[in-house]
mmCIF file of C-alpha atoms in Angstrom:
data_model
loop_
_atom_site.group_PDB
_atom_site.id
_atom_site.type_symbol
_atom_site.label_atom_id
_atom_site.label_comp_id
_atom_site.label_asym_id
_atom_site.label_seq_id
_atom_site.Cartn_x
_atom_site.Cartn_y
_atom_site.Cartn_z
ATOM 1 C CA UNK A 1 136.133 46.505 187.295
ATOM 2 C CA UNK A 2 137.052 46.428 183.882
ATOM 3 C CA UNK A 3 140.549 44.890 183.121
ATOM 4 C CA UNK A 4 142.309 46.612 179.988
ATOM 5 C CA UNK A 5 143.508 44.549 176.466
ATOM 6 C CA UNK A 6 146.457 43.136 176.443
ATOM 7 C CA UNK A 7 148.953 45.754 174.608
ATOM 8 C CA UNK A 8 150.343 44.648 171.022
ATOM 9 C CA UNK A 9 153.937 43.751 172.597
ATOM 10 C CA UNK A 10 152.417 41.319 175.593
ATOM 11 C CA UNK A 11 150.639 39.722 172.182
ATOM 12 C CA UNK A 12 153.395 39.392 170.280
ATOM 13 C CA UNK A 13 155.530 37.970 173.470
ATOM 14 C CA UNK A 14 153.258 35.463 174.039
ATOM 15 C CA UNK A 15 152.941 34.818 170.035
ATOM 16 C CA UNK A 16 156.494 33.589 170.212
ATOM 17 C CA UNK A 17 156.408 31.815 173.123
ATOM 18 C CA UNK A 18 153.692 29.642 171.792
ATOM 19 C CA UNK A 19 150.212 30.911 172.007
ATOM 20 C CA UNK A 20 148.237 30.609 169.104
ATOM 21 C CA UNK A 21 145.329 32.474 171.043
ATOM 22 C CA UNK A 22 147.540 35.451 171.092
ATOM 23 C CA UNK A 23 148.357 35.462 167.713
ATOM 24 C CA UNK A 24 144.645 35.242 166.301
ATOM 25 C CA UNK A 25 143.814 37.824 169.188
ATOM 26 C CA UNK A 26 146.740 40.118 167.177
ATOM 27 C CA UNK A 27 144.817 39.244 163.936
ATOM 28 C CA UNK A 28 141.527 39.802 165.215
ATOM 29 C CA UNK A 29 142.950 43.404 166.155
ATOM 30 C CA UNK A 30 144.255 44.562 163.338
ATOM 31 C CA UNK A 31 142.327 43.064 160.035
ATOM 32 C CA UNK A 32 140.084 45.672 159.675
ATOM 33 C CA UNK A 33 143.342 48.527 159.726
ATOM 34 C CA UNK A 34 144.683 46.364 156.943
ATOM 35 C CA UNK A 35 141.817 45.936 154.651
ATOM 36 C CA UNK A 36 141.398 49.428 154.800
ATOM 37 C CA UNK A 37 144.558 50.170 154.314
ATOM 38 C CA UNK A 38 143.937 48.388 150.828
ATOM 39 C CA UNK A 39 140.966 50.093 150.369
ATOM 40 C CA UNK A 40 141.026 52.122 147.682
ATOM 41 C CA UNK A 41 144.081 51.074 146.270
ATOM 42 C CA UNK A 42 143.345 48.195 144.794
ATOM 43 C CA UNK A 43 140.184 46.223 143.821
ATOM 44 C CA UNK A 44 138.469 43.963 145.843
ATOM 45 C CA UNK A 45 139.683 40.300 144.835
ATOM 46 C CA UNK A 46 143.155 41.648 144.974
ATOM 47 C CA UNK A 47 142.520 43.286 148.645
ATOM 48 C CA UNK A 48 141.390 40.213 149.660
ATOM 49 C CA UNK A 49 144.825 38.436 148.440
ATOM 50 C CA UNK A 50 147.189 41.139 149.770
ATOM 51 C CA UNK A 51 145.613 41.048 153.217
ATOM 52 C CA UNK A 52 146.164 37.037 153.216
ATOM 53 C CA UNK A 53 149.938 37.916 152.511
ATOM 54 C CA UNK A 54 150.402 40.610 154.742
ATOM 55 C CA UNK A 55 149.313 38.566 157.777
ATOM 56 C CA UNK A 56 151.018 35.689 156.197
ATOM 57 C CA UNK A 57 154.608 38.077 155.775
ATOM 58 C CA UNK A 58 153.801 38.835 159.459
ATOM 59 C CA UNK A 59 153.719 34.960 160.681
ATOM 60 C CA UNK A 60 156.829 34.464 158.858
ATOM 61 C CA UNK A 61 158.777 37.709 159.733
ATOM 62 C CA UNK A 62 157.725 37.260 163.335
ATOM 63 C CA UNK A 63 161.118 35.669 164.313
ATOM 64 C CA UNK A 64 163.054 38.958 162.603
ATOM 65 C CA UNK A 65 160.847 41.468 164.791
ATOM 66 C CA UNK A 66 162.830 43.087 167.448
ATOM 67 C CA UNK A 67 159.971 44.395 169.041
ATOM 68 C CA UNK A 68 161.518 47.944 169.336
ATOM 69 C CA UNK A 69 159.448 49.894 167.283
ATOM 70 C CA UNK A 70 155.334 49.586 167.496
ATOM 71 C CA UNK A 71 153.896 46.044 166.190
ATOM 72 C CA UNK A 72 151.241 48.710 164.037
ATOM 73 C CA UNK A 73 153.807 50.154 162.630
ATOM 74 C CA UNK A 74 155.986 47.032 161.224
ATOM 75 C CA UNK A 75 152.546 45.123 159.958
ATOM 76 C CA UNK A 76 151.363 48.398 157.811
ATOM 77 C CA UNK A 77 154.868 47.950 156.397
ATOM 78 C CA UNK A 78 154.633 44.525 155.540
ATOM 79 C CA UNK A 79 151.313 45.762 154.116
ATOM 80 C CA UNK A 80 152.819 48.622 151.803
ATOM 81 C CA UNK A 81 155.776 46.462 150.779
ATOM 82 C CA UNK A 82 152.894 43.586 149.327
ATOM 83 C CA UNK A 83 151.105 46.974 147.491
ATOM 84 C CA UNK A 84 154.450 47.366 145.699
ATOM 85 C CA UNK A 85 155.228 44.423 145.034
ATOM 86 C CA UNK A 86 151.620 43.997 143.389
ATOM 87 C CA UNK A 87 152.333 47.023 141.162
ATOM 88 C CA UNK A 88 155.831 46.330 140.725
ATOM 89 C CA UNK A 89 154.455 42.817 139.047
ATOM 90 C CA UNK A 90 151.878 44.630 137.108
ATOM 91 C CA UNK A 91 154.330 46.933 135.766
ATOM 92 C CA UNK A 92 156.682 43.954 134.473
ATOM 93 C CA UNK A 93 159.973 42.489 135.311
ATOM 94 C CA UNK A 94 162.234 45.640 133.386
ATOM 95 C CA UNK A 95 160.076 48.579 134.303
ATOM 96 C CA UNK A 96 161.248 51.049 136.239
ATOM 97 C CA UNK A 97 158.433 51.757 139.333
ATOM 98 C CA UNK A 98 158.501 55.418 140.614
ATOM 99 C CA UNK A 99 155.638 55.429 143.636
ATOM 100 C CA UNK A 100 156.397 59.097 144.624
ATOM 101 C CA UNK A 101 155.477 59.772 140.747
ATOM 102 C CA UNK A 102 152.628 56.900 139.774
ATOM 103 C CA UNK A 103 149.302 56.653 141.266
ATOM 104 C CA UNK A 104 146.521 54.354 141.338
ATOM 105 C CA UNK A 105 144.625 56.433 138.810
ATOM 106 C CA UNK A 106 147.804 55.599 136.232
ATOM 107 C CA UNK A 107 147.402 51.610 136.530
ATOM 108 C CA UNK A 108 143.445 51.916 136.477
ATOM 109 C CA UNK A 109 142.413 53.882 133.826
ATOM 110 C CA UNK A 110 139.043 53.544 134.993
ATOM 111 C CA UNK A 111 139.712 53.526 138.859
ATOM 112 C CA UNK A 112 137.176 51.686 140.616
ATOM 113 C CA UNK A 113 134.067 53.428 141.923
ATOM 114 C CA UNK A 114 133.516 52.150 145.804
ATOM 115 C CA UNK A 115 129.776 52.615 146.753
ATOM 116 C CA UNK A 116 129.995 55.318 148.767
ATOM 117 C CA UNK A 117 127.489 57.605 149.781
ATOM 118 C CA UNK A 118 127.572 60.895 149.642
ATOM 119 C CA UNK A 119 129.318 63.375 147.246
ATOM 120 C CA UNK A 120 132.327 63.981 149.364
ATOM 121 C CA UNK A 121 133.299 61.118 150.059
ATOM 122 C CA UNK A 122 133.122 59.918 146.652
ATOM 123 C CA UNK A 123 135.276 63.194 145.456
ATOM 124 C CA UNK A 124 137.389 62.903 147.799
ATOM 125 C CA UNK A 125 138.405 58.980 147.146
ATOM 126 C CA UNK A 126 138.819 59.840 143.490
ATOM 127 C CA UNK A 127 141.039 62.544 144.422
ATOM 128 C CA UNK A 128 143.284 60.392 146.695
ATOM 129 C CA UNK A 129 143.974 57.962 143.755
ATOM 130 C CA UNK A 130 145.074 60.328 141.670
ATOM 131 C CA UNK A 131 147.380 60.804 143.950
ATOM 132 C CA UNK A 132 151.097 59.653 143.818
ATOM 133 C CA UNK A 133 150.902 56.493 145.733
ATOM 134 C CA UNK A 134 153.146 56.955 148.243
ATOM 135 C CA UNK A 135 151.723 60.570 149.593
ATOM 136 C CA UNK A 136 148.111 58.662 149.308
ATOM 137 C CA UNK A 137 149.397 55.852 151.516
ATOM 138 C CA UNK A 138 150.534 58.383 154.455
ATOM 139 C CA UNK A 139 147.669 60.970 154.089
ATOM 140 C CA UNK A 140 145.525 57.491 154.581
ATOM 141 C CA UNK A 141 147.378 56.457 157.683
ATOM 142 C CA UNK A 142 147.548 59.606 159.226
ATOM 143 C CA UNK A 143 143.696 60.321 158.753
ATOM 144 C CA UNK A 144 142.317 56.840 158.753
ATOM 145 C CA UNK A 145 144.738 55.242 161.106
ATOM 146 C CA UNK A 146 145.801 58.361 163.267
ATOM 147 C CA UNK A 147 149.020 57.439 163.165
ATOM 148 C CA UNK A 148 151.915 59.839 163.642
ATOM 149 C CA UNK A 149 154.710 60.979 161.435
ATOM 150 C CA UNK A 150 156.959 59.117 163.563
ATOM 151 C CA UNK A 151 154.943 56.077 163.620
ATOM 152 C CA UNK A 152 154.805 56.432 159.668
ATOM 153 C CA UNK A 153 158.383 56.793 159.207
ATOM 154 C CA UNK A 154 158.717 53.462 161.139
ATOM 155 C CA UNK A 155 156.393 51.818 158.850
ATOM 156 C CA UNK A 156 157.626 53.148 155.784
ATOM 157 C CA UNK A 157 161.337 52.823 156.170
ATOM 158 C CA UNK A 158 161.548 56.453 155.726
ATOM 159 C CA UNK A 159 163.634 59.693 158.173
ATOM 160 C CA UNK A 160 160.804 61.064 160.129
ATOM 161 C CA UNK A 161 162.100 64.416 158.336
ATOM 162 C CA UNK A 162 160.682 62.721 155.490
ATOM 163 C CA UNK A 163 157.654 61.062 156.524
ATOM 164 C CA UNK A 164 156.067 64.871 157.934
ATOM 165 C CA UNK A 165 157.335 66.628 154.707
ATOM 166 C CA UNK A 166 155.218 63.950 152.643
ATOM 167 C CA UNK A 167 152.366 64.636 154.811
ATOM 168 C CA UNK A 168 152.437 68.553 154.396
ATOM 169 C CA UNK A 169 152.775 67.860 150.753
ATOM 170 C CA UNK A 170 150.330 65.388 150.330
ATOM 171 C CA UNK A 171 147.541 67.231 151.922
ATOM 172 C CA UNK A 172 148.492 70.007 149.425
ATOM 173 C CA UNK A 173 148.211 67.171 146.528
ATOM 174 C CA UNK A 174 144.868 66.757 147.546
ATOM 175 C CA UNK A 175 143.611 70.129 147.629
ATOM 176 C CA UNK A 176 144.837 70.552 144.439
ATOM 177 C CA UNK A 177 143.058 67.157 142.818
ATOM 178 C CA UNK A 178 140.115 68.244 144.579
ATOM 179 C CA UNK A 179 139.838 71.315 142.981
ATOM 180 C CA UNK A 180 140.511 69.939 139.799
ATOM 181 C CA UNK A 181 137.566 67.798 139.818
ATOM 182 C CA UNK A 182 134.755 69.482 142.332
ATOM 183 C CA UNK A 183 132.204 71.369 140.030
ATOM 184 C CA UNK A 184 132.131 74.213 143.112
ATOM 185 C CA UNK A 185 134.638 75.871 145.716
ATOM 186 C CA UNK A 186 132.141 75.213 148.056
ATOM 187 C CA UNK A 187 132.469 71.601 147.339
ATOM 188 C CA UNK A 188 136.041 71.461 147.831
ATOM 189 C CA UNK A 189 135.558 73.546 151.281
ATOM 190 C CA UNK A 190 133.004 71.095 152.301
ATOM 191 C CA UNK A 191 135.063 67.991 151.572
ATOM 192 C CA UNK A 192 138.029 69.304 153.359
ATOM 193 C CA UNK A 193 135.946 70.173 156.615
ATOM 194 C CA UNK A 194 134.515 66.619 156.563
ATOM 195 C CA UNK A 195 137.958 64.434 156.975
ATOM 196 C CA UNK A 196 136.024 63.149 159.976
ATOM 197 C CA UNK A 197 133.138 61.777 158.411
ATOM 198 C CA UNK A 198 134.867 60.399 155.733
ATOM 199 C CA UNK A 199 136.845 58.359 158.355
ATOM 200 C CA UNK A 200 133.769 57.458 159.927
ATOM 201 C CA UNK A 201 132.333 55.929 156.608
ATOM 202 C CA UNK A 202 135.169 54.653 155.363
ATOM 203 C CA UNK A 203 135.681 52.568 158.450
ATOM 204 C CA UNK A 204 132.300 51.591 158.387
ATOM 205 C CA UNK A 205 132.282 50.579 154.657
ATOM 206 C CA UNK A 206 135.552 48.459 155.848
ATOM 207 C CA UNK A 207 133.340 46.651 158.587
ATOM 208 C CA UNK A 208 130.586 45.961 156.278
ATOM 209 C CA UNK A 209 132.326 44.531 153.821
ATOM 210 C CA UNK A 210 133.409 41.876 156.507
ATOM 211 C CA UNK A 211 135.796 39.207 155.781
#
């Protein structure tokens, strides 16, 4: 018979009473969502770095987590806080950061070009950096990570009023930077219809790319 995983919350129980094997187990389980959740956002050096301090922010944060929302939830927003912070420090000390307004396309001039096959998928990465960052981050966790809105709104500090209007309006973003750049209609159709194999390859660029 097979016996199920142990759930994120009997992890992080026995994290804090002691066991280090839950802990890796906790790490083991969720590196891959983080690095992609970096994917695409920033290059690969500085992925590498901001998944070291997310898991580090989540070591030392452990004592401050109440354990009454979802342990996904609380470590992608450890995650997005590091993302700001990055651009927040790459902006300077005085500048004013508006993430609902800047996107990864306006700090890279030249956004980096992942190796992705297929026309689609490449379009349709392009087109989610030119995207505000904040409305790429949730279209990304909602279609990569299937979270939910409410699950979202947990993560991102946000009312879950919020978190679904960003959503709706990010997916409208997107059709709209898509059609900006795809030479055909048919192109942008095609893209839109194949949200699942993007996921697929992005996840398996992700696991590829190992550690």
């Amino acid at each position: 018979m097979l016996v199920d995983p142990a759930s994120d919350r009997e992890l992080v129980d026995a994290w804090r009473r002691g066991d280090r094997a839950a802990g890796h187990a906790l790490f083991d389980r969720y590196y891959e969502p983080v690095a992609r959740f970096f994917f695409n956002k920033v290059d690969g050096d500085v992925a590498r770095d901001l998944i070291q301090r997310t898991f580090l922010g989540c070591i030392e944060g452990l004592p401050n987590f109440r354990g009454d929302g979802e342990f996904r939830s609380w470590l992608f927003g450890i995650a997005y806080r590091q993302l700001c912070r990055h651009y927040r420090g790459r902006a300077g000390e005085r500048a004013v950061v508006d993430f609902e307004q800047l996107s990864v396309a306006d700090w890279q001039p030249s956004p980096s070009q992942h190796a992705a096959s297929g026309q689609e998928l490449r379009l349709l990465l392009a087109a989610l950096q030119r995207l505000p960052l904040d409305y790429q981050v949730v279209l990304e966790l909602h279609y990569w990570e299937s979270m939910t809105t409410d699950e979202i709104a947990a993560a991102l500090e946000l009312p879950p009023g919020t978190a679904r209007s960003r959503v709706r309006r990010g997916r409208q973003l997107l059709e709209d930077s898509l059609a900006a750049a795809a030479a055909t209609p048919n192109l942008i159709e095609s893209t839109l219809a194949g949200l699942e194999r993007w996921i697929a390859a992005v996840r398996a660029h992700v696991r590829g790319a190992g550690r």
